[in-house]
Every structure is written in C-alpha cells, then in structure tokens.
Amino acid sequence: VRRVLVTGGSGFIGLPAVGQLADLGLEVHAVARHPPNTASVVWHAVDLLEPRAADEIVRRVKPSHLLHLAWTTIPGEYWTTLENLSWLAASASLLRAFAEVKGERAVFAGTCAEYEWGSDLLVESKTPLRPATLYGSCKHALRQTAESVAAQASLSVAWGRVFFLYGPREHPARLVSSVARGVLAGEVVDTTHGRQVRDFLHVTDVASAFVALLASDVTGAVNVASGEGVELRVVTAEIERLAGVNGLVRRGRRPIPPSEPDMLVGDATRLRDEVGFRRRFDLETGLADTVAWWRSQLDTSDRT
Amino acid sequence: VRRVLVTGGSGFIGLPAVGQLADLGLEVHAVARHPPNTASVVWHAVDLLEPRAADEIVRRVKPSHLLHLAWTTIPGEYWTTLENLSWLAASASLLRAFAEVKGERAVFAGTCAEYEWGSDLLVESKTPLRPATLYGSCKHALRQTAESVAAQASLSVAWGRVFFLYGPREHPARLVSSVARGVLAGEVVDTTHGRQVRDFLHVTDVASAFVALLASDVTGAVNVASGEGVELRVVTAEIERLAGVNGLVRRGRRPIPPSEPDMLVGDATRLRDEVGFRRRFDLETGLADTVAWWRSQLDTSDRT
C-alpha cells in the first residue's frame, strides 16, 4: 500500500476508516465535501458529483489504493432517490481514472440490498443478486463494471457488502440512534413490532473490516457482516436496559413497508476466514459504547 | 409520442432511425457531435461525454420519448476501452435527467454481448446474462439501472439488444464493409475460416426495429435480430458473387480470438410477435444493397 485515497472520508464509516489507515502509518488522502480537521490525513475538499471532480482528484493524488465509500445516504431517501444515478456516474468516472493512473487495488462499499431478499442467510457465492431498489441496482451495476475492468486490467477489486451498522455519530434518524437518543432524553419512541431479524456491526468494526479488506488480496464480494441475526426488538430492549429506562419504546406503533424482508443476515465466513477479520464489539458492548456516546452528547447539550 | 430525442443521431443506426422518425411526422431532436444537415430534424451539436451535456440537452428539449443510441463504437477497441465507463456515466446522467423532466418512454441500444455466450439461441427470457467484455458489462449495468428507475417511476423502458449489422455507410473496418470494398477494388482480403455463425440484420431494418420499439409499449429486453444464423463464410461468398469476383477472399488466413463464440444468434420472437416488426431486407437483398452502395462509392472516388 503506497498511497490510499478514501472517498466519503468524513462519513459514518469513512471517518473511522481514515483514522485507522493513518494509524497504520500509510499516506492517506481523503475526500469530503466539508473535510474535518484531523491530523495525519491529507484532506481534499471535493464534491464528487461536480463535473470532472472524480477524475481530477484521482489524477492529482495518483493513489495505489482506493477505498470508495462515498454515496448518497440520506435516511429514508437513499433507496429511491435519482441521485443514485449520479453516484453511479461519478463512481464510473472514478473507476476509469483509477484504472488510467495504474491503480493497484480498489475496494468499494456495496450493500446487502444487492441480494435477492428472502429468509435465508445471504451468501456471496450462492444468493442470487436481484436488487429491489434503485440504490441496490446502482451499487450492483457498479460492482459488475468494476469487476469487468479488473478482469481486463492489472487491477485488483474487492467489494464489501455493508449490512446494518450503528455507533457513535450515526445519523440521528437511524434506528439505534433515534431510540438511544429518545429514551436517554426520557421520550417515548414508537417503533415497528421489531420482529425483523437484522445483522448489525459496530461502525468501528465496519471501518476495520474495510481497512482489512483493502490491505488483503481477497477479490470479489465480501459481506461486511457479523454473521449473526438479531431481532430489532431485542436491540431496542437492550438500548432501554443500557439507558436504565423501561417502557419508553412502544413496539407495533409503526407499520412495516411490505417490501421489507423478515430477515437480512449475511454469511461472514469470507470476511472471517479469507480476510482474517475479527470484530472488536459484540452487540452488547457495541450498544453500550453507543448509548454512552449519546449520553455524553446529551450531557454536553444540557450544559450549553 | 410528443417529442423524441435521439442520441447518436448521426451514427450508423442513428441516421436512418432519425430519418424514419421524421418521416412519421414526429418532432425529432437529434444529438451528434458533428450533426449532418438533414431536413425535418432539429440537430443539436453536443458531445454527451462533456460535463453536464446529457443533463442540459434533456432539460432543454424536454422530450416525451428518448432513443439512446450513442456509445463508443470504434471497431476492435470498443470491447475493452475504458471509455465504456464514461458512456455508462453519461447514460446514467441522461437517464436521471429524463426521469426528472417526466419523460414517458425510453428505448436504449443494448447488445448481444450482455448474454453469456454459448452455442444456443440467445433468448431474452432464458439465456443468462454474463457479459464477457467491459462493453457488455457497462451496457448490462445501464439496463439494470434503467429498469430499476422504470420500476419506481412512471417511465416505460425497453432495451433493444443489437446483434450483427451491415449496410451502406458502415465503418470500413467492419467485416461486410471491408470485404465488399476490398473485392470491388480487386484486392485480396484475408479473413478467418468463417465457420462462426452470426445473426445479421441490415441497418435500415435495425433502425426500423428501434423506431417500432419506441412506438410500442413493449418493455424490457428485446433482441434486435433476424433470428437466423448464417456462417460468415457464406456472407463473404455472397459478397464475392454480388461483386462478380471469385477467389479474392482468402479464408483461414486470420486467427479467431479464443474468446469468440462459435454462434451468436438471437431469438427474434419478441421483436416479431410483440413489437410487430417485419424486416424489409433478407440477407441476399441486404447484401446486394450494400455492395451496390460500395460500388457507387468506388465509382465516385474513381472520378475524383
């Protein structure tokens, strides 16, 4: 690894990933529209959706390694927004530029939404790919083109399929954040019945998994997943317990869209055995870390 | 059909398609980098690979119907050039803009290279999609995203998979052109053994098929094919016969790349039964038309 370029560097996964890459002593360049001011990283204030922006940053930095995390992620909107097409376009331009500067290895953030959703464990080598959403389709399309470029160029490509994540600094509209924040503030939080089974990984571990994947020579799709399913009602009950409250989460008060699958759990065998990744947080310690962070935020805002 | 926008309007398929659409009395806007001067069509001198170009032309014209034919097509290069990624990017931008101006129907030029190549008839509803080339992958990726947009918006999308085509004005490096031109000039032309089976359609018919597809309400992928396979050596022998020469085509003098399939023939049932398309040229009359055109070109150049 000579020089890494990370897109979405200030994002939920990007910020810890950039920090971990810098901690490894690598030369890290990170792209964000509004870069934070963190040391050991060369930040580039770039909006990748601007014309030629993807192309220009790659030609300027000439990275040997690329970690492409940037994409539209606005909760509720990102599944269907036409901006997914613009991210596909920008990513295709990024990929072309990276191949042209003779980049060696690229890792992309994919999604469990590329799979055909059913009730089985989602396995990279087995589960059919049949995205139900525009978000999933555009990611799926990008993966196919990236692998096609890799097949004809001396470029190594891996694709980390992200499942569900949580942790400090997550967007407050997401499930774990909104429940933690709500119950810590003593508010009632209405949720669905919560019997949906999901695969959660703490954002620090998601970032570590991407860093490990980038440093490895594993190619193709790899689930960035825990391999364990948990019901959402168990997650929210654990948050209540950690917050020291009871009965603030009211289950069954919100409908579940018919398109939502009962179960989304990824097989984590490739990530564990081929990439050699071990997670730092299980769900209990990870949620404790998250609730502690939200508590510190609320304490801070109390003082202001 | 209120107003049609055709990309690649000056191309091999585009020029006859634009003419046929204008003959139907439609309001036709056509995009080309260097537009020809044909009547009944509003030409726009636009390079779709320039930043924002795709977006701006769609917002200016506000078409109800889109026929997207433009792509890189340089013989020998288009299979692998990284410019395929730029065409994917430009096409994704075009698609976004078309959805945003509430376009009603879009038809795209796909390719038989989206299919897994084997020795069976290629059928839209049956043959697996497994492109072996970057060209095929980028087209495949675009189709998936276009259908995903169609699934969530009030936009009707069809996808015409082009097989092999020939006719007047074809690029001189292509098989039929190069053989016709060569033998008419009395030159020896070296070819492969010519036992590969291909599906040919005259470019006038390919253009008519796209016009019929655009005017129909058929959605999804449709092979733009004759449904009939012919060996390449039969095609080149027919060109020799029409040119009144013998023995100028030397078969077996050029190797066949190992990636080339023995047979590429499309099932034309959807095109015939659902779109209602009938071709005007069979191979014999189509080649006669083509050889006559090359003869007129050579006569013209003799006189200058």
PDB file of N, CA, C and O in Angstrom, chain A residues 218-253:
ATOM      1  N   VAL A 218      -7.845 -10.337  -1.176  1.00  0.00           N
ATOM      2  CA  VAL A 218      -9.117 -11.002  -1.465  1.00  0.00           C
ATOM      3  C   VAL A 218      -9.865 -10.206  -2.536  1.00  0.00           C
ATOM      4  O   VAL A 218      -9.914  -8.986  -2.470  1.00  0.00           O
ATOM      5  N   THR A 219     -10.413 -10.894  -3.527  1.00  0.00           N
ATOM      6  CA  THR A 219     -11.159 -10.192  -4.579  1.00  0.00           C
ATOM      7  C   THR A 219     -12.622 -10.618  -4.596  1.00  0.00           C
ATOM      8  O   THR A 219     -12.984 -11.657  -4.039  1.00  0.00           O
ATOM      9  N   GLY A 220     -13.424  -9.789  -5.221  1.00  0.00           N
ATOM     10  CA  GLY A 220     -14.849 -10.081  -5.340  1.00  0.00           C
ATOM     11  C   GLY A 220     -15.627  -9.568  -4.143  1.00  0.00           C
ATOM     12  O   GLY A 220     -15.124  -8.790  -3.340  1.00  0.00           O
ATOM     13  N   ALA A 221     -16.857 -10.065  -4.025  1.00  0.00           N
ATOM     14  CA  ALA A 221     -17.764  -9.569  -2.991  1.00  0.00           C
ATOM     15  C   ALA A 221     -17.499 -10.247  -1.650  1.00  0.00           C
ATOM     16  O   ALA A 221     -17.281 -11.457  -1.590  1.00  0.00           O
ATOM     17  N   VAL A 222     -17.503  -9.462  -0.592  1.00  0.00           N
ATOM     18  CA  VAL A 222     -17.331  -9.965   0.774  1.00  0.00           C
ATOM     19  C   VAL A 222     -18.382  -9.284   1.659  1.00  0.00           C
ATOM     20  O   VAL A 222     -18.436  -8.049   1.710  1.00  0.00           O
ATOM     21  N   ASN A 223     -19.188 -10.073   2.338  1.00  0.00           N
ATOM     22  CA  ASN A 223     -20.149  -9.480   3.267  1.00  0.00           C
ATOM     23  C   ASN A 223     -19.418  -8.824   4.436  1.00  0.00           C
ATOM     24  O   ASN A 223     -18.591  -9.465   5.085  1.00  0.00           O
ATOM     25  N   VAL A 224     -19.729  -7.568   4.694  1.00  0.00           N
ATOM     26  CA  VAL A 224     -19.218  -6.887   5.896  1.00  0.00           C
ATOM     27  C   VAL A 224     -20.338  -7.010   6.924  1.00  0.00           C
ATOM     28  O   VAL A 224     -21.179  -6.128   7.090  1.00  0.00           O
ATOM     29  N   ALA A 225     -20.353  -8.163   7.575  1.00  0.00           N
ATOM     30  CA  ALA A 225     -21.477  -8.564   8.418  1.00  0.00           C
ATOM     31  C   ALA A 225     -20.953  -9.304   9.630  1.00  0.00           C
ATOM     32  O   ALA A 225     -19.806  -9.750   9.654  1.00  0.00           O
ATOM     33  N   SER A 226     -21.805  -9.429  10.639  1.00  0.00           N
ATOM     34  CA  SER A 226     -21.419 -10.177  11.846  1.00  0.00           C
ATOM     35  C   SER A 226     -21.674 -11.665  11.679  1.00  0.00           C
ATOM     36  O   SER A 226     -21.099 -12.486  12.386  1.00  0.00           O
ATOM     37  N   GLY A 227     -22.586 -12.003  10.759  1.00  0.00           N
ATOM     38  CA  GLY A 227     -22.990 -13.392  10.598  1.00  0.00           C
ATOM     39  C   GLY A 227     -24.078 -13.807  11.577  1.00  0.00           C
ATOM     40  O   GLY A 227     -24.569 -14.929  11.529  1.00  0.00           O
ATOM     41  N   GLU A 228     -24.467 -12.873  12.451  1.00  0.00           N
ATOM     42  CA  GLU A 228     -25.478 -13.188  13.464  1.00  0.00           C
ATOM     43  C   GLU A 228     -26.715 -12.327  13.278  1.00  0.00           C
ATOM     44  O   GLU A 228     -26.617 -11.120  13.122  1.00  0.00           O
ATOM     45  N   GLY A 229     -27.860 -12.959  13.350  1.00  0.00           N
ATOM     46  CA  GLY A 229     -29.111 -12.219  13.255  1.00  0.00           C
ATOM     47  C   GLY A 229     -29.642 -11.865  14.635  1.00  0.00           C
ATOM     48  O   GLY A 229     -29.495 -12.646  15.575  1.00  0.00           O
ATOM     49  N   VAL A 230     -30.239 -10.692  14.723  1.00  0.00           N
ATOM     50  CA  VAL A 230     -30.869 -10.312  15.990  1.00  0.00           C
ATOM     51  C   VAL A 230     -32.174  -9.587  15.663  1.00  0.00           C
ATOM     52  O   VAL A 230     -32.252  -8.828  14.693  1.00  0.00           O
ATOM     53  N   GLU A 231     -33.204  -9.843  16.452  1.00  0.00           N
ATOM     54  CA  GLU A 231     -34.471  -9.143  16.221  1.00  0.00           C
ATOM     55  C   GLU A 231     -34.318  -7.690  16.647  1.00  0.00           C
ATOM     56  O   GLU A 231     -33.685  -7.384  17.665  1.00  0.00           O
ATOM     57  N   LEU A 232     -34.943  -6.807  15.882  1.00  0.00           N
ATOM     58  CA  LEU A 232     -34.844  -5.381  16.216  1.00  0.00           C
ATOM     59  C   LEU A 232     -35.394  -5.102  17.613  1.00  0.00           C
ATOM     60  O   LEU A 232     -34.884  -4.232  18.318  1.00  0.00           O
ATOM     61  N   ARG A 233     -36.408  -5.879  18.047  1.00  0.00           N
ATOM     62  CA  ARG A 233     -36.968  -5.618  19.380  1.00  0.00           C
ATOM     63  C   ARG A 233     -35.971  -5.967  20.473  1.00  0.00           C
ATOM     64  O   ARG A 233     -36.008  -5.405  21.566  1.00  0.00           O
ATOM     65  N   VAL A 234     -35.065  -6.892  20.182  1.00  0.00           N
ATOM     66  CA  VAL A 234     -34.004  -7.218  21.141  1.00  0.00           C
ATOM     67  C   VAL A 234     -32.999  -6.061  21.209  1.00  0.00           C
ATOM     68  O   VAL A 234     -32.520  -5.692  22.287  1.00  0.00           O
ATOM     69  N   VAL A 235     -32.711  -5.487  20.063  1.00  0.00           N
ATOM     70  CA  VAL A 235     -31.792  -4.340  20.018  1.00  0.00           C
ATOM     71  C   VAL A 235     -32.360  -3.168  20.815  1.00  0.00           C
ATOM     72  O   VAL A 235     -31.681  -2.565  21.657  1.00  0.00           O
ATOM     73  N   THR A 236     -33.630  -2.861  20.557  1.00  0.00           N
ATOM     74  CA  THR A 236     -34.200  -1.690  21.241  1.00  0.00           C
ATOM     75  C   THR A 236     -34.377  -1.958  22.735  1.00  0.00           C
ATOM     76  O   THR A 236     -34.221  -1.049  23.554  1.00  0.00           O
ATOM     77  N   ALA A 237     -34.664  -3.212  23.103  1.00  0.00           N
ATOM     78  CA  ALA A 237     -34.787  -3.539  24.535  1.00  0.00           C
ATOM     79  C   ALA A 237     -33.434  -3.383  25.237  1.00  0.00           C
ATOM     80  O   ALA A 237     -33.350  -2.893  26.367  1.00  0.00           O
ATOM     81  N   GLU A 238     -32.372  -3.780  24.549  1.00  0.00           N
ATOM     82  CA  GLU A 238     -31.025  -3.657  25.111  1.00  0.00           C
ATOM     83  C   GLU A 238     -30.656  -2.179  25.296  1.00  0.00           C
ATOM     84  O   GLU A 238     -30.022  -1.805  26.287  1.00  0.00           O
ATOM     85  N   ILE A 239     -31.058  -1.351  24.342  1.00  0.00           N
ATOM     86  CA  ILE A 239     -30.792   0.094  24.474  1.00  0.00           C
ATOM     87  C   ILE A 239     -31.527   0.656  25.692  1.00  0.00           C
ATOM     88  O   ILE A 239     -30.957   1.416  26.478  1.00  0.00           O
ATOM     89  N   GLU A 240     -32.779   0.238  25.862  1.00  0.00           N
ATOM     90  CA  GLU A 240     -33.544   0.678  27.045  1.00  0.00           C
ATOM     91  C   GLU A 240     -32.835   0.266  28.331  1.00  0.00           C
ATOM     92  O   GLU A 240     -32.704   1.044  29.269  1.00  0.00           O
ATOM     93  N   ARG A 241     -32.376  -0.990  28.353  1.00  0.00           N
ATOM     94  CA  ARG A 241     -31.709  -1.512  29.544  1.00  0.00           C
ATOM     95  C   ARG A 241     -30.450  -0.694  29.854  1.00  0.00           C
ATOM     96  O   ARG A 241     -30.202  -0.265  30.988  1.00  0.00           O
ATOM     97  N   LEU A 242     -29.658  -0.449  28.784  1.00  0.00           N
ATOM     98  CA  LEU A 242     -28.410   0.309  28.971  1.00  0.00           C
ATOM     99  C   LEU A 242     -28.688   1.752  29.386  1.00  0.00           C
ATOM    100  O   LEU A 242     -27.906   2.360  30.120  1.00  0.00           O
ATOM    101  N   ALA A 243     -29.805   2.284  28.943  1.00  0.00           N
ATOM    102  CA  ALA A 243     -30.166   3.662  29.294  1.00  0.00           C
ATOM    103  C   ALA A 243     -30.815   3.728  30.675  1.00  0.00           C
ATOM    104  O   ALA A 243     -31.065   4.812  31.208  1.00  0.00           O
ATOM    105  N   GLY A 244     -31.136   2.528  31.209  1.00  0.00           N
ATOM    106  CA  GLY A 244     -31.766   2.492  32.528  1.00  0.00           C
ATOM    107  C   GLY A 244     -33.228   2.921  32.520  1.00  0.00           C
ATOM    108  O   GLY A 244     -33.720   3.491  33.485  1.00  0.00           O
ATOM    109  N   VAL A 245     -33.918   2.667  31.407  1.00  0.00           N
ATOM    110  CA  VAL A 245     -35.341   3.024  31.338  1.00  0.00           C
ATOM    111  C   VAL A 245     -36.148   1.787  30.961  1.00  0.00           C
ATOM    112  O   VAL A 245     -35.587   0.756  30.577  1.00  0.00           O
ATOM    113  N   ASN A 246     -37.432   1.894  31.027  1.00  0.00           N
ATOM    114  CA  ASN A 246     -38.305   0.767  30.714  1.00  0.00           C
ATOM    115  C   ASN A 246     -39.635   1.296  30.186  1.00  0.00           C
ATOM    116  O   ASN A 246     -40.187   2.221  30.753  1.00  0.00           O
ATOM    117  N   GLY A 247     -40.091   0.689  29.096  1.00  0.00           N
ATOM    118  CA  GLY A 247     -41.415   1.044  28.596  1.00  0.00           C
ATOM    119  C   GLY A 247     -41.478   2.285  27.730  1.00  0.00           C
ATOM    120  O   GLY A 247     -42.554   2.674  27.286  1.00  0.00           O
ATOM    121  N   LEU A 248     -40.351   2.917  27.471  1.00  0.00           N
ATOM    122  CA  LEU A 248     -40.378   4.104  26.603  1.00  0.00           C
ATOM    123  C   LEU A 248     -40.482   3.731  25.125  1.00  0.00           C
ATOM    124  O   LEU A 248     -41.025   4.493  24.332  1.00  0.00           O
ATOM    125  N   VAL A 249     -39.962   2.567  24.752  1.00  0.00           N
ATOM    126  CA  VAL A 249     -40.094   2.118  23.368  1.00  0.00           C
ATOM    127  C   VAL A 249     -41.440   1.417  23.214  1.00  0.00           C
ATOM    128  O   VAL A 249     -41.692   0.405  23.863  1.00  0.00           O
ATOM    129  N   ARG A 250     -42.294   1.977  22.363  1.00  0.00           N
ATOM    130  CA  ARG A 250     -43.612   1.366  22.136  1.00  0.00           C
ATOM    131  C   ARG A 250     -43.580   0.627  20.810  1.00  0.00           C
ATOM    132  O   ARG A 250     -43.504   1.248  19.746  1.00  0.00           O
ATOM    133  N   ARG A 251     -43.612  -0.701  20.882  1.00  0.00           N
ATOM    134  CA  ARG A 251     -43.489  -1.515  19.673  1.00  0.00           C
ATOM    135  C   ARG A 251     -44.838  -1.712  19.002  1.00  0.00           C
ATOM    136  O   ARG A 251     -45.870  -1.681  19.655  1.00  0.00           O
ATOM    137  N   GLY A 252     -44.790  -1.893  17.663  1.00  0.00           N
ATOM    138  CA  GLY A 252     -46.024  -2.137  16.916  1.00  0.00           C
ATOM    139  C   GLY A 252     -46.781  -0.868  16.592  1.00  0.00           C
ATOM    140  O   GLY A 252     -47.896  -0.915  16.085  1.00  0.00           O
ATOM    141  N   ARG A 253     -46.197   0.292  16.886  1.00  0.00           N
ATOM    142  CA  ARG A 253     -46.885   1.558  16.623  1.00  0.00           C
ATOM    143  C   ARG A 253     -46.614   2.097  15.224  1.00  0.00           C
ATOM    144  O   ARG A 253     -47.203   3.067  14.815  1.00  0.00           O
TER     145      ARG A 253
END
